[in-house]
Amino acid sequence: MTGIWTSRCAVAKLRFVTPLEQRCRETLEGSWIVGERDGVPFSYTRPSPGRYRWQWYWDSCFAAIAWRHFDPARSRAELETLLAAARPDGFIGHTIFWEHPVSGPRRLFYNVIHHDDAMTATIEPPALAFAWRVAVGDPALEPRIVAHHAAISNERDLEGDGLIGILQPDESGLDASPQFDPIWRDRAQGLPGFVRLVQRNREREFRIDAVRADGDPVVCELLTNVIHGLSRLALGLPSITPALIARCYDEPSGLFLPAVEPAIEERIPLTWTALAPLALPDLPEEIGHRLVGYLLDERRFWTAVAPPSVSLDEPSFSLREHFEGLRRYWRGPTWVNSAWLLWRGLVRLGYEQQAATLARGITETVAREGLREFYDPHDGRGMGAEGFAWSALALELLDPSNASAGVPIHRA
């Protein structure tokens, strides 16, 4: 009887996994582009061909991690294309325009200095070394990756403690997250004043030291530093987790909060990024368990398709995509990349049942709705762009052993 039950379970699992894999593979293959610019070949996964056609830095890192399940050669090609765009010092921008420079109204809010720039002058969370470790091999053996992450640290580590700062909300990849509203106010992303912020930073050539010297906001943002920390560990560099705890952990609440300069008095809304350090493999367990308490709270983050990008009890929580005609992302819906990062922490801390529940909510939703940009955290309704490549990260959640992918094993 046991053998029959095992066989039936295997068949049921096969029937479930196959549609998810099929949807992910079709989306990745349909978004793959190959070409050449000025003698430099490129190949990458468009984040969503109908809406996002250029190469976005962290989208490519996530796509490379997803490609490893089907075609590891494309994982490497994806990341090699990022490296091909690097400046001589190793810097790689937020967005690379392989086919043609940004033009028209888009240039008003894209972080380019000159009209013919081939990429933006700002960063996204520096995930390259981490993605390389997950999907390709040891990033410390690739000098271009070492140079890239050194360039990020040299330019953005303002305090000398290993943590890096951002000068605009979009550098975090979280765009219009409510956590930025009290910081940038009317210049937050998705508001009309954001164009003025971009213009002012363009005049300063997006140099964070100049922004700081002028007294404008510089933020030690959590997700940016969690990704930065994962990449440092992937490179075998000293951990920045102790520095992140020292600067951003709020002991009374048990949450992480961004460090803002100049300091602000307003309360930072509770978003999923307060829990993002769960993804760090060396986060002390006592702190991790406190964060999990928030994640598993049904009044805040534990929904049918967890986690929402903003706590349910926050006044700023919303499932709207447009506010007065402008898109404002990361204000409520669930994103697969954030669920994946928090899932890694649940697995590491031994929350097997809860990790399985979260994984099931994500994988079933993606299999049913297709690869969308984000999802309703309550019923899983697909929202935002269609054919959104990084939602293929749902594949990672099929196997708990993937929760340690990208973390070097140190043997005594």
XYZ file of N, CA, C and O in Angstrom, residues 202-298:
388
model
N 21.696 64.240 -12.008
C 22.407 64.249 -13.291
C 23.418 65.396 -13.315
O 24.544 65.233 -13.809
N 23.027 66.529 -12.789
C 23.954 67.668 -12.731
C 25.174 67.334 -11.889
O 26.267 67.880 -12.116
N 25.011 66.427 -10.911
C 26.137 66.009 -10.056
C 26.775 64.723 -10.566
O 27.573 64.105 -9.861
N 26.389 64.333 -11.802
C 26.902 63.130 -12.453
C 26.676 61.884 -11.589
O 27.449 60.939 -11.622
N 25.604 61.910 -10.813
C 25.192 60.788 -9.967
C 26.316 60.338 -9.027
O 26.448 59.155 -8.727
N 27.099 61.290 -8.562
C 28.171 60.986 -7.599
C 27.609 61.094 -6.183
O 27.148 62.151 -5.759
N 27.671 60.001 -5.462
C 27.043 59.973 -4.142
C 27.759 60.890 -3.163
O 27.141 61.441 -2.241
N 29.054 61.109 -3.353
C 29.755 62.019 -2.460
C 29.267 63.449 -2.639
O 29.155 64.214 -1.669
N 28.931 63.811 -3.888
C 28.400 65.153 -4.143
C 26.995 65.302 -3.571
O 26.634 66.361 -3.038
N 26.185 64.251 -3.683
C 24.835 64.272 -3.111
C 24.913 64.468 -1.600
O 24.201 65.296 -1.017
N 25.799 63.721 -0.981
C 25.956 63.830 0.476
C 26.453 65.214 0.875
O 25.969 65.807 1.848
N 27.415 65.743 0.132
C 27.974 67.051 0.458
C 26.922 68.152 0.369
O 26.977 69.134 1.125
N 25.948 67.980 -0.529
C 24.880 68.971 -0.680
C 23.771 68.807 0.350
O 22.808 69.583 0.368
N 23.874 67.791 1.202
C 22.873 67.593 2.246
C 21.612 66.899 1.778
O 20.607 66.881 2.508
N 21.642 66.303 0.577
C 20.485 65.564 0.084
C 20.539 64.121 0.582
O 21.600 63.621 0.983
N 19.399 63.398 0.546
C 19.361 62.082 1.170
C 20.321 61.058 0.550
O 20.437 60.931 -0.673
N 20.987 60.357 1.438
C 21.787 59.182 1.119
C 21.312 58.093 2.072
O 21.183 58.330 3.276
N 21.037 56.903 1.549
C 20.373 55.872 2.347
C 21.151 54.560 2.325
O 21.534 54.067 1.255
N 21.397 54.029 3.507
C 21.908 52.662 3.640
C 20.679 51.764 3.647
O 20.074 51.507 4.687
N 20.288 51.321 2.447
C 19.028 50.591 2.258
C 19.256 49.103 2.476
O 20.306 48.560 2.135
N 18.241 48.430 3.014
C 18.435 47.062 3.498
C 18.605 46.034 2.388
O 19.571 45.263 2.383
N 17.676 45.976 1.441
C 17.786 44.959 0.403
C 19.074 45.132 -0.391
O 19.752 44.150 -0.703
N 19.417 46.375 -0.723
C 20.648 46.632 -1.451
C 21.837 46.025 -0.720
O 22.710 45.397 -1.336
N 21.865 46.182 0.597
C 22.996 45.674 1.369
C 22.910 44.176 1.637
O 23.942 43.522 1.788
N 21.713 43.628 1.662
C 21.593 42.171 1.770
C 22.170 41.516 0.515
O 22.968 40.567 0.594
N 21.797 42.024 -0.656
C 22.340 41.492 -1.903
C 23.843 41.718 -1.966
O 24.613 40.828 -2.369
N 24.271 42.908 -1.584
C 25.701 43.224 -1.523
C 26.411 42.239 -0.595
O 27.501 41.728 -0.913
N 25.792 41.946 0.549
C 26.390 41.010 1.488
C 26.489 39.605 0.936
O 27.495 38.905 1.152
N 25.459 39.155 0.223
C 25.496 37.821 -0.394
C 26.608 37.739 -1.432
O 27.293 36.710 -1.551
N 26.794 38.813 -2.190
C 27.860 38.809 -3.195
C 29.237 38.807 -2.540
O 30.168 38.144 -3.028
N 29.389 39.531 -1.467
C 30.675 39.524 -0.756
C 30.997 38.121 -0.229
O 32.133 37.650 -0.344
N 30.010 37.459 0.338
C 30.231 36.094 0.818
C 30.575 35.162 -0.341
O 31.431 34.277 -0.222
N 29.889 35.371 -1.491
C 30.170 34.545 -2.673
C 31.604 34.728 -3.139
O 32.223 33.791 -3.672
N 32.160 35.914 -2.931
C 33.540 36.206 -3.326
C 34.555 35.785 -2.264
O 35.764 35.900 -2.482
N 34.072 35.335 -1.119
C 34.974 34.960 -0.042
C 35.482 36.147 0.753
O 36.488 36.035 1.473
N 34.800 37.289 0.667
C 35.191 38.485 1.401
C 34.559 38.496 2.791
O 33.566 37.790 3.035
N 35.092 39.301 3.698
C 34.512 39.352 5.054
C 33.042 39.762 5.030
O 32.622 40.587 4.216
N 32.283 39.187 5.925
C 30.849 39.457 5.996
C 30.563 40.882 6.471
O 31.265 41.412 7.339
N 29.515 41.483 5.897
C 29.059 42.792 6.379
C 27.843 42.656 7.285
O 27.277 43.665 7.713
N 27.432 41.430 7.589
C 26.258 41.233 8.443
C 26.412 41.923 9.801
O 25.476 42.591 10.266
N 27.566 41.813 10.480
C 27.702 42.525 11.759
C 27.524 44.037 11.607
O 26.912 44.682 12.472
N 28.036 44.601 10.514
C 27.888 46.048 10.296
C 26.436 46.414 10.039
O 25.960 47.463 10.504
N 25.715 45.558 9.309
C 24.302 45.821 9.027
C 23.493 45.792 10.323
O 22.597 46.618 10.528
N 23.823 44.863 11.210
C 23.141 44.793 12.509
C 23.455 46.044 13.328
O 22.556 46.655 13.918
N 24.721 46.423 13.340
C 25.129 47.575 14.141
C 24.453 48.854 13.678
O 24.071 49.699 14.499
N 24.281 49.013 12.372
C 23.769 50.287 11.865
C 22.255 50.284 11.657
O 21.618 51.332 11.763
N 21.664 49.128 11.357
C 20.262 49.133 10.923
C 19.310 48.298 11.774
O 18.093 48.385 11.562
N 19.806 47.492 12.688
C 18.903 46.654 13.474
C 18.353 47.434 14.664
O 19.102 48.017 15.449
N 17.027 47.435 14.767
C 16.341 48.101 15.868
C 15.980 47.054 16.915
O 15.010 46.309 16.757
N 16.750 46.996 17.957
C 16.572 45.964 18.977
C 15.184 45.979 19.622
O 14.566 44.915 19.786
N 14.621 47.124 19.974
C 13.298 47.111 20.621
C 12.212 46.462 19.759
O 11.367 45.729 20.277
N 12.221 46.725 18.459
C 11.173 46.167 17.595
C 11.555 44.818 17.000
O 10.688 44.053 16.583
N 12.854 44.539 16.925
C 13.300 43.310 16.280
C 13.285 43.403 14.770
O 13.332 42.376 14.083
N 13.251 44.619 14.231
C 13.210 44.840 12.786
C 14.446 45.596 12.325
O 15.133 46.254 13.113
N 14.720 45.504 11.023
C 15.776 46.305 10.415
C 15.154 47.537 9.766
O 14.097 47.452 9.142
N 15.829 48.669 9.918
C 15.354 49.927 9.353
C 16.476 50.563 8.547
O 17.645 50.495 8.945
N 16.164 51.204 7.419
C 17.217 51.861 6.653
C 17.839 52.995 7.451
O 17.161 53.674 8.222
N 19.143 53.184 7.265
C 19.847 54.292 7.906
C 19.869 55.456 6.930
O 20.375 55.325 5.814
N 19.313 56.582 7.335
C 19.118 57.725 6.439
C 19.991 58.891 6.891
O 20.050 59.220 8.075
N 20.646 59.516 5.947
C 21.436 60.720 6.200
C 21.057 61.791 5.183
O 21.099 61.510 3.982
N 20.675 62.979 5.639
C 20.455 63.405 7.026
C 19.314 62.612 7.686
O 18.396 62.148 7.000
N 19.391 62.475 8.988
C 18.387 61.712 9.723
C 17.006 62.346 9.568
O 16.882 63.558 9.393
N 15.985 61.513 9.595
C 14.609 61.992 9.508
C 13.862 61.605 10.777
O 14.218 60.642 11.457
N 12.824 62.366 11.101
C 12.028 62.072 12.286
C 10.837 61.187 11.976
O 10.349 60.475 12.850
N 10.365 61.218 10.725
C 9.180 60.448 10.367
C 9.435 58.945 10.472
O 10.543 58.473 10.225
N 8.381 58.235 10.807
C 8.444 56.773 10.887
C 8.563 56.174 9.489
O 7.890 56.602 8.550
N 9.423 55.163 9.344
C 9.552 54.419 8.082
C 8.472 53.338 8.048
O 8.392 52.504 8.956
N 7.603 53.318 7.043
C 6.580 52.267 6.961
C 7.205 50.869 6.928
O 8.317 50.683 6.416
N 6.467 49.913 7.474
C 6.949 48.536 7.526
C 6.727 47.849 6.178
O 5.591 47.653 5.746
N 7.818 47.517 5.522
C 7.763 46.782 4.255
C 8.546 45.490 4.405
O 9.231 45.270 5.413
N 8.488 44.653 3.377
C 9.162 43.354 3.456
C 10.669 43.499 3.617
O 11.340 42.584 4.115
N 11.231 44.660 3.225
C 12.673 44.829 3.319
C 13.164 44.818 4.761
O 14.335 44.529 5.012
N 12.284 45.122 5.704
C 12.667 45.040 7.111
C 13.012 43.613 7.512
O 13.692 43.379 8.514
N 12.538 42.656 6.715
C 12.787 41.235 6.968
C 13.848 40.666 6.042
O 14.274 39.514 6.211
N 14.298 41.443 5.052
C 15.206 40.943 4.025
C 16.494 40.323 4.571
O 17.021 39.377 3.964
N 17.042 40.783 5.696
C 18.259 40.137 6.203
C 18.093 38.651 6.526
O 19.102 37.961 6.754
N 16.861 38.145 6.536
C 16.674 36.697 6.681
C 17.447 35.926 5.619
O 17.820 34.770 5.838
N 17.696 36.545 4.476
C 18.407 35.862 3.388
C 19.890 35.709 3.669
O 20.573 34.938 2.962
N 20.420 36.405 4.661
C 21.851 36.324 4.962
C 22.140 35.035 5.732
O 21.550 34.799 6.792
N 23.034 34.201 5.244
C 23.263 32.900 5.883
C 23.917 32.989 7.252
O 23.858 32.019 8.021
N 24.527 34.131 7.566
C 25.191 34.267 8.865
C 24.450 35.211 9.805
O 25.013 35.652 10.811
N 23.181 35.511 9.499
C 22.389 36.316 10.424
C 22.194 35.527 11.716
O 21.791 34.353 11.679
N 22.482 36.096 12.875
C 22.284 35.367 14.130
C 20.863 34.822 14.245
O 19.894 35.509 13.914
N 20.752 33.594 14.718
C 19.444 32.933 14.744
C 18.445 33.671 15.623
O 17.250 33.715 15.301
N 18.898 34.245 16.713
C 17.971 34.957 17.591
C 17.287 36.096 16.841
O 16.066 36.292 16.952
N 18.062 36.841 16.044
C 17.487 37.921 15.248
C 16.591 37.345 14.165
O 15.492 37.851 13.900
N 17.037 36.263 13.535
C 16.240 35.636 12.488
C 14.877 35.182 12.975
O 13.864 35.389 12.293
N 14.833 34.592 14.159
C 13.551 34.127 14.696
C 12.599 35.296 14.966
O 11.388 35.175 14.778
N 13.135 36.414 15.391
C 12.278 37.585 15.611
C 11.695 38.087 14.287
O 10.522 38.455 14.211
N 12.520 38.080 13.233
C 12.022 38.485 11.917
C 10.958 37.522 11.412
O 9.943 37.938 10.838
N 11.177 36.236 11.629
C 10.193 35.236 11.197
C 8.863 35.466 11.901
O 7.790 35.250 11.320
N 8.897 35.918 13.136
C 7.655 36.221 13.840
C 6.803 37.238 13.086
O 5.568 37.110 13.031
N 7.443 38.229 12.506
C 6.709 39.204 11.685
C 6.226 38.570 10.384
O 5.087 38.797 9.945
N 7.082 37.776 9.752
C 6.719 37.152 8.481
C 5.502 36.248 8.634
O 4.621 36.225 7.755
N 5.402 35.524 9.726
C 4.318 34.561 9.919
C 3.071 35.178 10.549
O 2.110 34.463 10.832
N 3.086 36.482 10.746
C 1.938 37.181 11.325
C 0.899 37.436 10.230
O 1.161 38.185 9.278
N -0.283 36.839 10.361
C -1.325 36.990 9.340
C -1.855 38.417 9.247
O -2.487 38.778 8.259
